[in-house]
Coordinates of C-alpha atoms and ligand atoms in Angstrom, one line a residue:
Chain A
M28 CA 58.2 -168.2 -175.2
T29 CA 60.2 -166.6 -172.5
M30 CA 60.1 -163.0 -171.6
T31 CA 62.5 -161.4 -169.2
P32 CA 61.5 -157.9 -168.3
D33 CA 65.3 -156.8 -168.0
T34 CA 66.0 -157.3 -171.6
L35 CA 62.7 -156.0 -172.8
I36 CA 62.3 -152.7 -171.0
P37 CA 64.3 -150.1 -172.8
T38 CA 65.8 -147.6 -170.3
K39 CA 63.5 -144.9 -171.7
P40 CA 60.2 -146.3 -173.0
V41 CA 59.0 -144.6 -176.0
A42 CA 55.3 -144.3 -176.1
V43 CA 54.0 -145.1 -179.4
T44 CA 51.0 -142.9 -179.9
V45 CA 48.6 -142.9 -182.7
P46 CA 46.9 -139.5 -183.1
P47 CA 43.1 -139.5 -182.6
R48 CA 41.3 -139.9 -185.9
P49 CA 38.9 -137.1 -186.6
D50 CA 35.8 -139.4 -187.0
H51 CA 36.4 -140.5 -183.4
P52 CA 36.4 -137.2 -181.3
P53 CA 38.0 -137.6 -177.8
I54 CA 35.8 -137.4 -174.7
I55 CA 38.5 -138.1 -172.1
R56 CA 42.0 -136.3 -172.4
A57 CA 44.7 -137.1 -169.9
E58 CA 48.0 -135.2 -170.0
N59 CA 50.9 -136.3 -167.8
L60 CA 48.6 -138.0 -165.5
S61 CA 50.3 -139.7 -162.5
V62 CA 48.9 -141.4 -159.4
R63 CA 50.9 -142.0 -156.2
Y64 CA 50.0 -143.8 -153.0
G65 CA 52.2 -142.1 -150.4
D66 CA 55.7 -142.5 -151.9
H67 CA 54.6 -145.4 -154.2
R68 CA 54.0 -144.5 -157.8
A69 CA 51.1 -146.5 -159.4
F70 CA 51.5 -145.0 -162.8
D71 CA 53.5 -142.1 -164.2
Q72 CA 53.0 -139.5 -167.0
V73 CA 50.1 -140.9 -168.9
T74 CA 49.2 -138.8 -171.9
W75 CA 46.2 -140.3 -173.7
T76 CA 42.9 -139.5 -175.3
I77 CA 39.9 -141.9 -175.2
A78 CA 37.3 -141.6 -178.0
R79 CA 33.6 -141.0 -177.5
G80 CA 31.2 -143.8 -178.1
R81 CA 33.8 -146.5 -178.4
I82 CA 34.9 -149.4 -176.3
T83 CA 38.5 -149.0 -175.1
A84 CA 40.3 -151.9 -173.5
L85 CA 43.0 -151.4 -171.0
I86 CA 45.4 -154.3 -170.8
G87 CA 48.6 -154.9 -168.9
P88 CA 50.1 -157.0 -166.1
S89 CA 48.8 -157.0 -162.5
G90 CA 49.9 -153.8 -160.5
C91 CA 50.5 -151.6 -163.5
G92 CA 48.0 -149.1 -162.5
K93 CA 44.9 -149.9 -164.6
T94 CA 42.5 -149.7 -161.6
S95 CA 44.3 -146.6 -160.3
F96 CA 43.8 -145.1 -163.8
L97 CA 40.0 -145.7 -163.8
T98 CA 39.6 -144.3 -160.3
C99 CA 41.1 -141.0 -161.4
L100 CA 38.3 -140.6 -164.0
N101 CA 35.5 -140.6 -161.5
R102 CA 37.6 -139.2 -158.6
L103 CA 37.1 -142.4 -156.7
A104 CA 40.8 -142.0 -155.8
D105 CA 39.6 -139.3 -153.4
L106 CA 38.4 -142.1 -151.1
V107 CA 41.9 -143.6 -150.7
P108 CA 44.0 -142.0 -148.0
R109 CA 47.4 -140.7 -149.1
C110 CA 46.5 -140.9 -152.7
S111 CA 47.5 -138.1 -154.8
V112 CA 46.8 -137.4 -158.4
A113 CA 48.9 -135.1 -160.7
G114 CA 48.6 -134.0 -164.2
T115 CA 45.5 -132.7 -166.1
L116 CA 42.4 -134.6 -166.9
D117 CA 39.6 -133.4 -169.0
I118 CA 36.3 -135.1 -169.5
D119 CA 34.0 -133.4 -172.0
G120 CA 35.4 -130.0 -171.1
M121 CA 35.3 -130.6 -167.4
D122 CA 38.5 -130.2 -165.5
V123 CA 38.1 -133.4 -163.4
L124 CA 41.0 -132.8 -161.1
S125 CA 40.0 -129.3 -160.0
A126 CA 38.9 -128.9 -156.5
A127 CA 35.9 -126.9 -157.8
T128 CA 34.6 -129.8 -159.8
D129 CA 31.2 -131.1 -158.7
V130 CA 32.2 -134.7 -157.8
I131 CA 28.7 -136.0 -157.6
A132 CA 27.8 -134.6 -161.0
L133 CA 31.0 -136.1 -162.4
R134 CA 30.1 -139.5 -160.9
R135 CA 26.7 -139.4 -162.4
R136 CA 28.2 -139.0 -165.8
V137 CA 31.0 -141.5 -165.2
G138 CA 29.6 -144.8 -163.9
M139 CA 31.8 -147.6 -162.5
I140 CA 31.5 -151.4 -162.3
F141 CA 33.9 -153.4 -160.2
Q142 CA 35.5 -156.8 -160.4
K143 CA 33.5 -158.0 -157.4
P144 CA 29.8 -157.3 -157.8
N145 CA 28.9 -154.9 -155.1
P146 CA 25.1 -154.3 -154.9
F147 CA 23.9 -152.1 -152.0
P148 CA 22.8 -154.2 -149.0
V149 CA 19.1 -153.5 -149.7
S150 CA 16.4 -154.8 -152.0
I151 CA 16.8 -155.2 -155.8
R152 CA 14.2 -152.4 -156.3
R153 CA 16.1 -150.1 -153.9
N154 CA 19.3 -150.7 -155.6
I155 CA 18.1 -148.8 -158.5
A156 CA 15.8 -146.4 -156.9
L157 CA 18.4 -145.1 -154.5
P158 CA 20.7 -143.5 -156.9
L159 CA 17.8 -142.3 -159.1
L160 CA 16.1 -140.6 -156.3
D161 CA 19.3 -139.3 -154.8
H162 CA 20.2 -137.6 -158.1
R163 CA 16.7 -136.4 -158.4
L164 CA 16.4 -138.1 -161.9
C165 CA 12.8 -139.0 -161.2
D166 CA 10.2 -138.8 -158.5
R167 CA 8.5 -141.5 -156.4
R168 CA 5.6 -141.8 -158.8
T169 CA 7.7 -142.7 -161.8
V170 CA 10.6 -144.5 -160.2
D171 CA 9.0 -148.0 -160.9
D172 CA 8.9 -147.3 -164.6
H173 CA 12.5 -146.3 -164.5
I174 CA 13.5 -149.4 -162.5
E175 CA 11.7 -151.6 -165.0
R176 CA 13.2 -150.0 -168.1
T177 CA 16.7 -150.2 -166.6
L178 CA 16.4 -153.8 -165.5
R179 CA 15.1 -154.7 -169.1
A180 CA 18.1 -153.0 -170.5
V181 CA 20.4 -155.5 -168.7
G182 CA 18.1 -158.5 -169.3
L183 CA 17.3 -158.9 -165.7
W184 CA 13.6 -158.0 -165.6
G185 CA 12.3 -161.4 -166.4
E186 CA 14.4 -163.0 -163.8
V187 CA 13.7 -160.6 -160.9
K188 CA 10.4 -159.0 -161.5
D189 CA 8.6 -161.3 -159.0
R190 CA 11.1 -160.7 -156.3
L191 CA 12.1 -157.0 -156.5
N192 CA 11.7 -156.7 -152.8
Q193 CA 14.1 -159.4 -152.0
S194 CA 17.7 -158.6 -151.0
A195 CA 20.1 -158.1 -153.9
F196 CA 22.4 -160.6 -152.3
C197 CA 19.8 -163.3 -153.2
L198 CA 20.9 -163.0 -156.8
S199 CA 23.7 -165.0 -158.4
G200 CA 27.1 -163.4 -159.0
G201 CA 26.3 -162.8 -162.6
Q202 CA 22.9 -161.3 -161.8
Q203 CA 24.4 -159.1 -159.2
Q204 CA 26.9 -157.9 -161.7
R205 CA 24.2 -157.1 -164.2
L206 CA 22.2 -155.3 -161.3
C207 CA 25.2 -153.2 -160.8
L208 CA 25.4 -152.4 -164.5
A209 CA 21.7 -151.4 -164.3
R210 CA 22.4 -149.3 -161.3
A211 CA 25.0 -147.4 -163.3
L212 CA 23.0 -147.2 -166.5
A213 CA 20.0 -145.8 -164.5
L214 CA 21.9 -142.6 -164.1
K215 CA 22.2 -142.1 -167.9
P216 CA 26.0 -141.8 -167.8
D217 CA 28.1 -140.8 -170.7
I218 CA 31.1 -143.0 -169.8
L219 CA 31.2 -146.4 -168.2
L220 CA 34.3 -147.7 -166.4
L221 CA 34.4 -151.4 -166.2
D222 CA 37.2 -152.9 -164.0
E223 CA 37.6 -156.6 -164.9
P224 CA 33.7 -156.9 -164.8
C225 CA 33.7 -160.6 -165.9
S226 CA 36.6 -162.1 -164.0
A227 CA 34.6 -163.1 -160.9
L228 CA 31.8 -164.7 -163.1
D229 CA 31.5 -168.2 -164.6
P230 CA 31.8 -168.4 -168.4
I231 CA 28.1 -168.3 -169.2
S232 CA 27.4 -165.3 -166.9
S233 CA 30.6 -163.8 -168.3
G234 CA 29.3 -164.2 -171.8
V235 CA 26.0 -162.6 -170.9
V236 CA 27.8 -159.5 -169.4
E237 CA 30.1 -159.4 -172.4
D238 CA 27.2 -159.3 -174.7
L239 CA 25.7 -156.6 -172.7
I240 CA 28.8 -154.5 -172.9
V241 CA 29.0 -154.9 -176.6
S242 CA 25.4 -153.7 -176.9
L243 CA 26.4 -150.4 -175.2
R244 CA 28.8 -149.5 -178.1
G245 CA 27.9 -146.2 -179.6
R246 CA 25.6 -145.1 -176.8
Y247 CA 28.3 -144.9 -174.2
T248 CA 31.9 -144.5 -173.9
V249 CA 33.2 -147.8 -172.4
V250 CA 36.6 -148.1 -170.8
I251 CA 37.1 -151.7 -169.6
V252 CA 40.0 -153.3 -167.9
T253 CA 40.5 -156.9 -168.6
H254 CA 43.1 -159.6 -168.2
N255 CA 41.3 -161.7 -170.8
L256 CA 43.1 -160.6 -174.0
A257 CA 40.7 -162.8 -176.1
Q258 CA 37.8 -160.8 -174.6
A259 CA 39.6 -157.4 -175.2
K260 CA 40.1 -158.5 -178.9
R261 CA 36.4 -159.5 -179.3
I262 CA 34.8 -156.5 -177.9
A263 CA 37.1 -153.5 -178.0
D264 CA 37.5 -150.8 -180.7
D265 CA 40.5 -149.3 -179.2
A266 CA 43.2 -150.8 -176.8
A267 CA 45.9 -149.5 -174.5
F268 CA 48.8 -151.3 -173.1
F269 CA 50.1 -150.4 -169.6
W270 CA 53.4 -152.0 -168.4
L271 CA 55.2 -151.8 -165.1
D272 CA 58.6 -149.9 -165.5
G273 CA 60.8 -149.1 -162.8
G274 CA 58.1 -149.6 -160.2
A275 CA 55.5 -147.3 -161.8
G276 CA 53.0 -148.1 -164.5
R277 CA 53.4 -146.5 -167.9
L278 CA 51.2 -146.3 -171.0
I279 CA 53.3 -148.1 -173.5
E280 CA 51.1 -148.2 -176.6
H281 CA 47.5 -147.4 -177.6
G282 CA 45.5 -147.3 -180.8
P283 CA 42.8 -149.3 -182.7
C284 CA 42.4 -152.7 -181.2
R285 CA 43.5 -154.5 -184.4
S286 CA 46.8 -152.6 -184.6
V287 CA 47.6 -153.1 -181.1
F288 CA 46.8 -156.7 -181.0
E289 CA 47.9 -157.8 -184.6
N290 CA 50.6 -155.3 -185.4
P291 CA 51.9 -153.9 -182.2
A292 CA 54.4 -151.3 -182.6
H293 CA 56.3 -151.6 -179.3
P294 CA 58.2 -154.8 -178.5
L295 CA 56.8 -154.9 -175.0
T296 CA 53.4 -155.0 -176.4
R297 CA 54.3 -157.7 -178.8
A298 CA 55.9 -159.8 -176.1
Y299 CA 52.9 -159.4 -173.6
I300 CA 50.4 -160.4 -176.2
H301 CA 52.4 -163.3 -177.4
G302 CA 53.4 -164.2 -173.8
A303 CA 49.9 -163.9 -172.5
R304 CA 48.6 -166.0 -175.5
G305 CA 51.1 -168.7 -175.3
Chain B
M12 CA 50.5 -180.2 -130.9
S13 CA 48.8 -181.1 -134.1
R14 CA 46.3 -178.9 -135.8
S15 CA 43.4 -181.2 -135.1
R16 CA 44.2 -181.7 -131.6
T17 CA 44.3 -177.8 -131.0
D18 CA 41.0 -177.6 -132.8
R19 CA 39.5 -180.1 -130.7
W20 CA 40.6 -178.4 -127.4
L21 CA 39.4 -175.1 -128.8
L22 CA 36.1 -176.8 -129.6
V23 CA 35.8 -178.2 -126.1
G24 CA 36.6 -174.8 -124.5
L25 CA 34.1 -173.0 -126.7
R26 CA 31.4 -175.5 -125.9
A27 CA 32.3 -175.3 -122.2
S28 CA 32.1 -171.6 -122.0
G29 CA 28.8 -171.7 -124.1
A30 CA 27.4 -174.2 -121.6
V31 CA 28.4 -172.1 -118.6
T32 CA 26.6 -169.0 -120.1
G33 CA 23.5 -171.0 -120.8
A34 CA 23.6 -172.6 -117.3
V35 CA 24.0 -169.2 -115.6
V36 CA 20.8 -167.9 -117.4
L37 CA 18.9 -171.0 -116.5
L38 CA 20.0 -171.0 -112.8
V39 CA 19.0 -167.3 -112.4
I40 CA 15.6 -168.2 -113.8
A41 CA 15.4 -171.3 -111.6
F42 CA 16.4 -169.3 -108.5
L43 CA 13.8 -166.6 -109.2
L44 CA 11.2 -169.3 -109.8
I45 CA 11.9 -171.1 -106.5
E46 CA 12.0 -167.9 -104.4
S47 CA 8.8 -166.6 -106.0
W48 CA 7.0 -169.8 -105.5
P49 CA 5.5 -169.1 -102.2
A50 CA 4.0 -165.8 -103.2
S51 CA 2.7 -167.2 -106.5
R52 CA 0.9 -169.9 -104.6
H53 CA -0.6 -167.8 -101.9
V54 CA -1.4 -164.7 -104.0
G55 CA -2.5 -166.7 -107.0
L56 CA -2.3 -165.4 -110.6
S57 CA -4.8 -162.7 -111.0
R58 CA -4.3 -160.6 -107.9
W59 CA -1.0 -159.2 -109.2
I60 CA -3.2 -157.3 -111.7
T61 CA -6.4 -157.0 -110.0
D62 CA -5.6 -156.0 -106.4
P63 CA -6.5 -152.4 -105.6
S64 CA -3.0 -151.3 -104.6
W65 CA 0.5 -152.3 -103.3
Y66 CA 0.5 -152.9 -99.6
P67 CA 2.4 -156.1 -99.3
T68 CA 2.4 -158.1 -95.9
S69 CA 4.3 -161.2 -94.9
S70 CA 1.1 -163.3 -95.3
A71 CA -0.6 -163.1 -98.6
A72 CA -4.1 -163.0 -97.3
D73 CA -3.8 -159.5 -95.5
G74 CA -1.8 -157.7 -98.2
R75 CA -2.4 -156.1 -101.6
F76 CA -0.2 -157.1 -104.4
N77 CA -0.9 -155.0 -107.5
L78 CA 2.3 -154.8 -109.6
V79 CA 0.7 -153.1 -112.6
P80 CA 1.5 -149.4 -111.6
M81 CA 5.1 -150.2 -111.1
L82 CA 5.2 -152.1 -114.3
W83 CA 3.9 -149.0 -116.1
G84 CA 6.4 -146.9 -114.3
T85 CA 9.2 -149.1 -115.4
L86 CA 7.9 -149.3 -119.0
A87 CA 7.1 -145.5 -119.3
A88 CA 10.4 -144.3 -117.9
A89 CA 12.4 -146.9 -120.0
G90 CA 10.2 -146.3 -123.1
I91 CA 10.6 -142.5 -123.0
A92 CA 14.4 -142.7 -122.4
V93 CA 14.9 -145.1 -125.4
A94 CA 12.6 -143.0 -127.6
L95 CA 14.7 -139.9 -126.7
A96 CA 18.2 -141.5 -126.7
T97 CA 18.0 -143.5 -129.8
P98 CA 17.8 -140.6 -132.3
L99 CA 20.2 -138.5 -130.4
A100 CA 22.7 -141.5 -130.2
L101 CA 22.4 -142.2 -133.9
L102 CA 22.9 -138.5 -134.8
S103 CA 26.0 -138.4 -132.7
A104 CA 27.3 -141.7 -134.2
V105 CA 26.8 -140.3 -137.7
F106 CA 28.3 -137.1 -136.8
C107 CA 31.4 -138.8 -135.4
R108 CA 31.8 -141.2 -138.4
F109 CA 30.9 -139.1 -141.3
Y110 CA 30.9 -135.4 -140.6
A111 CA 33.4 -134.5 -137.7
P112 CA 37.1 -133.8 -138.7
P113 CA 39.2 -136.7 -137.3
T114 CA 40.6 -135.0 -134.3
I115 CA 37.1 -133.7 -133.2
A116 CA 35.7 -137.2 -133.8
R117 CA 38.3 -138.7 -131.6
F118 CA 37.9 -136.3 -128.8
Y119 CA 34.1 -136.7 -129.1
R120 CA 34.3 -140.5 -129.0
R121 CA 36.5 -140.2 -125.8
M122 CA 33.9 -138.0 -124.2
I123 CA 31.0 -140.6 -124.9
Q124 CA 33.2 -143.4 -123.6
L125 CA 33.7 -141.3 -120.5
L126 CA 30.0 -140.8 -120.2
A127 CA 29.4 -144.5 -120.6
G128 CA 31.6 -145.1 -117.7
I129 CA 30.1 -142.7 -115.0
P130 CA 28.5 -144.8 -112.2
S131 CA 24.8 -144.6 -112.2
V132 CA 24.7 -143.2 -108.6
V133 CA 26.5 -140.1 -110.0
Y134 CA 23.8 -139.6 -112.5
G135 CA 21.3 -140.0 -109.7
L136 CA 23.0 -137.3 -107.7
W137 CA 23.1 -135.0 -110.6
G138 CA 19.5 -135.7 -111.2
L139 CA 18.5 -135.2 -107.5
T140 CA 20.4 -131.9 -107.1
A141 CA 20.1 -130.3 -110.5
L142 CA 17.2 -131.7 -112.4
V143 CA 14.6 -132.3 -109.7
P144 CA 14.8 -128.7 -108.3
L145 CA 14.4 -127.5 -111.9
I146 CA 11.3 -129.5 -112.6
Q147 CA 10.0 -128.6 -109.1
H148 CA 10.2 -125.0 -110.0
F149 CA 7.6 -125.6 -112.9
R150 CA 5.6 -128.4 -111.4
P151 CA 6.1 -129.7 -107.8
P152 CA 7.1 -132.1 -106.5
G153 CA 9.9 -132.4 -109.0
T154 CA 10.7 -136.0 -108.4
S155 CA 8.8 -137.6 -111.3
L156 CA 8.6 -139.8 -114.3
L157 CA 10.2 -136.9 -116.3
A158 CA 13.3 -136.8 -114.1
G159 CA 13.6 -140.5 -114.2
A160 CA 13.2 -140.6 -118.0
A161 CA 15.7 -137.8 -118.4
V162 CA 18.4 -139.4 -116.2
L163 CA 17.9 -142.7 -118.0
T164 CA 18.1 -140.9 -121.4
L165 CA 21.6 -139.6 -120.4
M166 CA 22.6 -142.9 -119.1
I167 CA 21.8 -145.1 -122.2
L168 CA 22.7 -142.4 -124.8
P169 CA 26.4 -143.2 -124.6
T170 CA 25.8 -147.0 -124.7
I171 CA 23.7 -146.7 -127.9
A172 CA 26.1 -144.1 -129.4
L173 CA 29.1 -146.3 -128.9
L174 CA 27.6 -149.4 -130.3
A175 CA 26.1 -147.5 -133.2
D176 CA 29.4 -145.8 -133.9
A177 CA 31.1 -149.3 -133.9
A178 CA 28.5 -150.7 -136.2
L179 CA 29.0 -147.7 -138.6
A180 CA 32.8 -148.2 -138.5
N181 CA 32.2 -151.9 -139.6
V182 CA 30.3 -151.1 -142.7
P183 CA 32.4 -152.8 -145.5
G184 CA 34.5 -150.5 -147.6
D185 CA 32.9 -152.1 -150.7
H186 CA 29.6 -150.6 -149.9
L187 CA 31.1 -147.2 -149.4
R188 CA 33.0 -147.4 -152.7
A189 CA 29.8 -148.5 -154.5
A190 CA 27.9 -145.6 -153.1
A191 CA 30.5 -143.2 -154.1
A192 CA 30.9 -144.6 -157.6
A193 CA 27.2 -144.2 -157.9
G194 CA 27.5 -140.6 -157.0
L195 CA 25.4 -140.8 -153.9
S196 CA 25.3 -137.7 -151.7
R197 CA 26.5 -138.1 -148.1
P198 CA 23.0 -138.2 -146.6
G199 CA 21.9 -140.5 -149.4
T200 CA 24.8 -142.9 -148.6
I201 CA 24.2 -142.8 -144.9
R202 CA 20.4 -143.4 -145.2
G203 CA 20.5 -145.7 -148.2
V204 CA 23.6 -147.8 -147.7
V205 CA 25.2 -147.3 -144.4
F206 CA 22.2 -147.8 -142.1
P207 CA 20.9 -150.9 -143.8
A208 CA 24.4 -152.5 -143.6
A209 CA 24.8 -151.5 -139.9
R210 CA 21.2 -152.3 -138.9
A211 CA 22.1 -155.4 -136.9
G212 CA 24.8 -153.6 -134.9
I213 CA 22.4 -150.6 -134.3
F214 CA 19.6 -152.9 -133.1
T215 CA 22.1 -154.5 -130.6
G216 CA 22.9 -151.2 -129.3
I217 CA 19.3 -150.1 -128.9
L218 CA 18.6 -153.4 -127.2
L219 CA 21.4 -153.1 -124.7
G220 CA 20.3 -149.5 -124.0
T221 CA 16.8 -150.6 -123.4
G222 CA 18.0 -153.4 -121.1
R223 CA 20.0 -150.9 -119.2
A224 CA 17.1 -148.6 -118.9
I225 CA 14.8 -151.2 -117.6
G226 CA 17.2 -152.7 -115.2
E227 CA 18.6 -149.3 -113.8
T228 CA 17.9 -149.0 -110.1
M229 CA 19.9 -146.5 -108.1
A230 CA 19.5 -143.4 -110.4
V231 CA 15.7 -143.8 -110.8
L232 CA 15.3 -144.5 -107.2
M233 CA 16.9 -141.2 -106.5
V234 CA 14.9 -139.0 -108.8
C235 CA 11.5 -140.7 -109.4
G236 CA 9.8 -140.0 -106.0
N237 CA 8.9 -143.7 -105.4
I238 CA 5.2 -143.4 -105.1
V239 CA 3.3 -146.3 -106.2
Q240 CA 1.0 -145.1 -108.8
T241 CA 0.2 -145.4 -112.6
P242 CA 1.6 -142.2 -114.0
T243 CA -0.9 -140.0 -115.8
S244 CA 1.5 -137.2 -116.7
L245 CA 5.2 -136.6 -117.0
F246 CA 5.3 -134.8 -113.7
D247 CA 3.7 -137.6 -111.5
P248 CA 6.1 -139.4 -109.2
I249 CA 6.5 -143.1 -110.0
R250 CA 8.1 -146.2 -108.6
T251 CA 9.7 -148.7 -110.8
L252 CA 9.9 -152.4 -110.3
T253 CA 13.6 -152.3 -109.7
A254 CA 13.5 -149.4 -107.2
N255 CA 10.7 -151.3 -105.5
I256 CA 12.9 -154.3 -105.0
A257 CA 15.8 -152.2 -103.7
L258 CA 13.5 -150.2 -101.2
E259 CA 11.7 -153.1 -99.7
M260 CA 14.0 -156.0 -99.8
A261 CA 15.9 -155.0 -96.6
Y262 CA 12.8 -155.6 -94.4
A263 CA 10.6 -157.8 -96.5
M264 CA 9.6 -161.2 -95.1
G265 CA 7.5 -164.2 -96.0
D266 CA 5.1 -163.6 -98.9
H267 CA 6.2 -160.0 -99.2
R268 CA 9.8 -161.1 -99.8
S269 CA 8.6 -163.7 -102.2
A270 CA 6.5 -161.2 -104.0
L271 CA 9.6 -159.1 -104.7
F272 CA 11.0 -162.1 -106.5
V273 CA 7.8 -162.2 -108.5
S274 CA 8.5 -158.6 -109.7
G275 CA 12.0 -159.7 -110.5
L276 CA 10.6 -162.5 -112.6
A277 CA 8.5 -159.9 -114.3
L278 CA 11.6 -157.9 -115.2
M279 CA 13.2 -160.9 -116.5
A280 CA 10.2 -161.5 -118.6
I281 CA 10.2 -158.1 -120.1
V282 CA 13.9 -158.5 -121.1
I283 CA 13.3 -162.0 -122.6
A284 CA 10.3 -160.5 -124.6
L285 CA 12.5 -157.6 -125.8
V286 CA 15.2 -159.9 -127.0
A287 CA 12.7 -162.1 -128.8
M288 CA 11.2 -159.0 -130.4
A289 CA 14.6 -157.6 -131.5
D290 CA 15.5 -161.0 -132.9
R291 CA 12.2 -161.0 -134.9
I292 CA 12.9 -157.5 -136.2
G293 CA 16.5 -158.1 -136.9
R294 CA 15.7 -161.2 -138.8
G295 CA 13.0 -159.4 -140.9
Y296 CA 15.7 -157.1 -142.1
A297 CA 18.4 -159.6 -142.3
Y298 CA 19.6 -158.9 -145.8
A299 CA 23.3 -159.3 -145.6
Ligands
ATP24 N1 44.7 -148.3 -151.9 C1 46.1 -148.4 -152.3 N2 46.9 -148.0 -151.4 C2 48.2 -148.2 -151.7 N3 48.8 -148.6 -152.8 C3 47.9 -149.0 -153.8 C4 46.5 -149.0 -153.4 N4 45.8 -149.4 -154.6 C5 46.8 -149.8 -155.4 N5 48.0 -149.6 -155.0 C6 49.3 -149.9 -155.6 O1 49.3 -149.1 -156.8 C7 49.9 -150.1 -157.9 C8 48.8 -150.1 -159.0 O2 47.6 -150.7 -158.6 P1 46.4 -151.0 -159.4 O3 45.3 -151.7 -158.5 O4 46.0 -149.8 -160.1 O5 46.9 -152.1 -160.5 P2 46.1 -152.8 -161.6 O6 46.8 -152.7 -162.8 O7 44.7 -152.6 -161.5 O8 46.3 -154.4 -161.1 P3 45.3 -155.7 -161.2 O9 45.5 -156.1 -162.6 O10 46.0 -156.7 -160.4 O11 44.0 -155.1 -160.8 C9 50.2 -151.4 -157.1 O12 51.5 -151.4 -157.0 C10 49.4 -151.3 -155.9 O13 50.1 -152.1 -154.9
MG25 MG1 42.9 -153.7 -160.9

C-alpha cells in the first residue's frame, strides 16, 4: 500500500491515550517531555506513563526520537553537547531532570543496552566486576560469585567460564550483547532500556537475546526500541508509536500491545503498521 | 587517472618511504658498527666491563675502557626521570581531559606544548643556575645525578603528557557512553575504561619520553658534573654515555675515537631493547 505523509498527518495530531490500568501501576511518568539538540527538536511534548514490570515496545520510523527518549530516562542525554531536555520526568518518585538528582544512582537503577554491543575494552570478568565494584555492590571476595551468577542469568557462563580473563572483544556479537545485558543486570536495576538490542545480530543470536528479554518480564521494567514489528508484537505487553511530525517526533498512540497492533485508534498507527508489514 | 592507477602509485610511494625509513636505520647501525670496529678488535669484548676505569687512549693497549659507570649514569638518570615524569604526566593529561573546565584545559594544553618546545640547552641553563646551587646548598657539589634526573623529568614530562592527552582524546565515544550508562563514577571510568582503551598511546608516550631521556646530551652535560663513576647516591656527580661522547669527540683519536662509537652503539642497543620490551608489554595488553 502507499503511504503519503502529507495526507496522513493531521495538522494537529490527536494523541490517543489509554489511561493506565490500576493493576499496572506506572513507574515512569513523563509530562510534556521534549528534547532538542541546539535548535533541532528531536521530539516534542510527550506525555506518557510506563507500567512497572512490563515490557513496553517503542516503535516508529527512523529519526522520530526513540533513542532520544530513552536517553532522557537515564540522563545519558547529559553527555550530548547542546542537548536540552524540557518537561517533567518522574521515575519511581525521583525527579529525574532535577539538577540535584544523583545521576550515578539513577543510572544504576536504569540500565541501558545499545544497538551496537559495547563491552568495555577489558576482560570478560572485569566487564562485570568494574560496575559492581564501582557501585560498591560487593567486595573483592564475593565479586567472583556475583560474576558467575550474572553470567548464568544471561546463559553465557558455559560459553565463557574457561576464558574469563580474555578480552571481551574475543566474543561474538551476540555474546557481546549478552555480556552487556549481564553488565546491566549485575547492578540489579529496576528498569532496562534496550535500544534496538537485536538489530546488529544474526537471527539465531537475535532469538537468544529476545528469549532473554522475555525472561525478564515481571522482574524488570523493560522499555525496548525496535524496528522489528513482529518482534515487538511477540514480546511486548504495551506499545507506543512515535511519528515524525513537522520535524519533531511525537507520541501518537500508546496502549496494550494487542490494541495498538490489532486495533490501532489512530490512522497514522494503522498506516505505519500496515505499511511496515506490507 | 583511474582509481587503480592512483592506488598503485600510492602503494609505490608508501613502499618507497617505508624502505627509506628502514634503510636509514640500517645505515646508522652499519655506520656505528664500521666506526666502532677498530676499538672492538683492539679492546676485545670483556674489557668494556672489566677495566678498572675510563682512561681512553688512542691505542687500546695503554688505555682503560670501562663503560659500565657511564651506562649506570645514563640508566639511573633516565630511569628516575621516567619514574617521576610518568605519573605526573598522566595526572596532568587526566586533569586536562576529564576535570578541567574547557578554557583552563585549553590554556593548560598550550602551556605544555610550549614546555615541550623549549630547547634542551635552556633547560640546562636553568638547571645550572637555579637547580645546581640549590642542591649544592644541601649537599655539595650540586652537580649531580639528582640535578640531571630533575632536569630530564621536566624535559620529558610534556612529551609524555601531550601523547597521553592525545591518547585519552582518542578513546571512542562508545566506551564513554557505555561507562556512563553503567553509572560508573568518573574515577571508575578513567581507571576501568579510559586507561585500558588508551593503553597503546600512553605506552608510546612513555617510550618516546624514555628515548628522549636516554638520548638527551646538552642538559645533562651541563648539570651532572661529568665525573666518571657509578653513582651510589642521588648527590653523586655522574657522566652519561651521551655527555661522554660530546665531551671527548672533539679531541679523540684512534681507538679512543672508535671507543666513543662503541658507546654510541651501546645507546642504540638500549633503545632497541626498550622498543622490543614496550612491544612485548603492549602486545600482552592488546585487547582492542
Ligand atoms: N547527538 C545528536 N546531535 C544532534 N542531533 C541529534 C543527535 N542525536 C539525534 N539527533 C537528531 O534527533 C532526531 C531524533 O534522533 P533519534 O536518534 O532519537 O531517533 P531514533 O528514533 O532513535 O531513530 P533510529 O530509529 O534511526 O534510531 C534526529 O533528527 C536526529 O538527527
Ligand atoms: Mg535510535
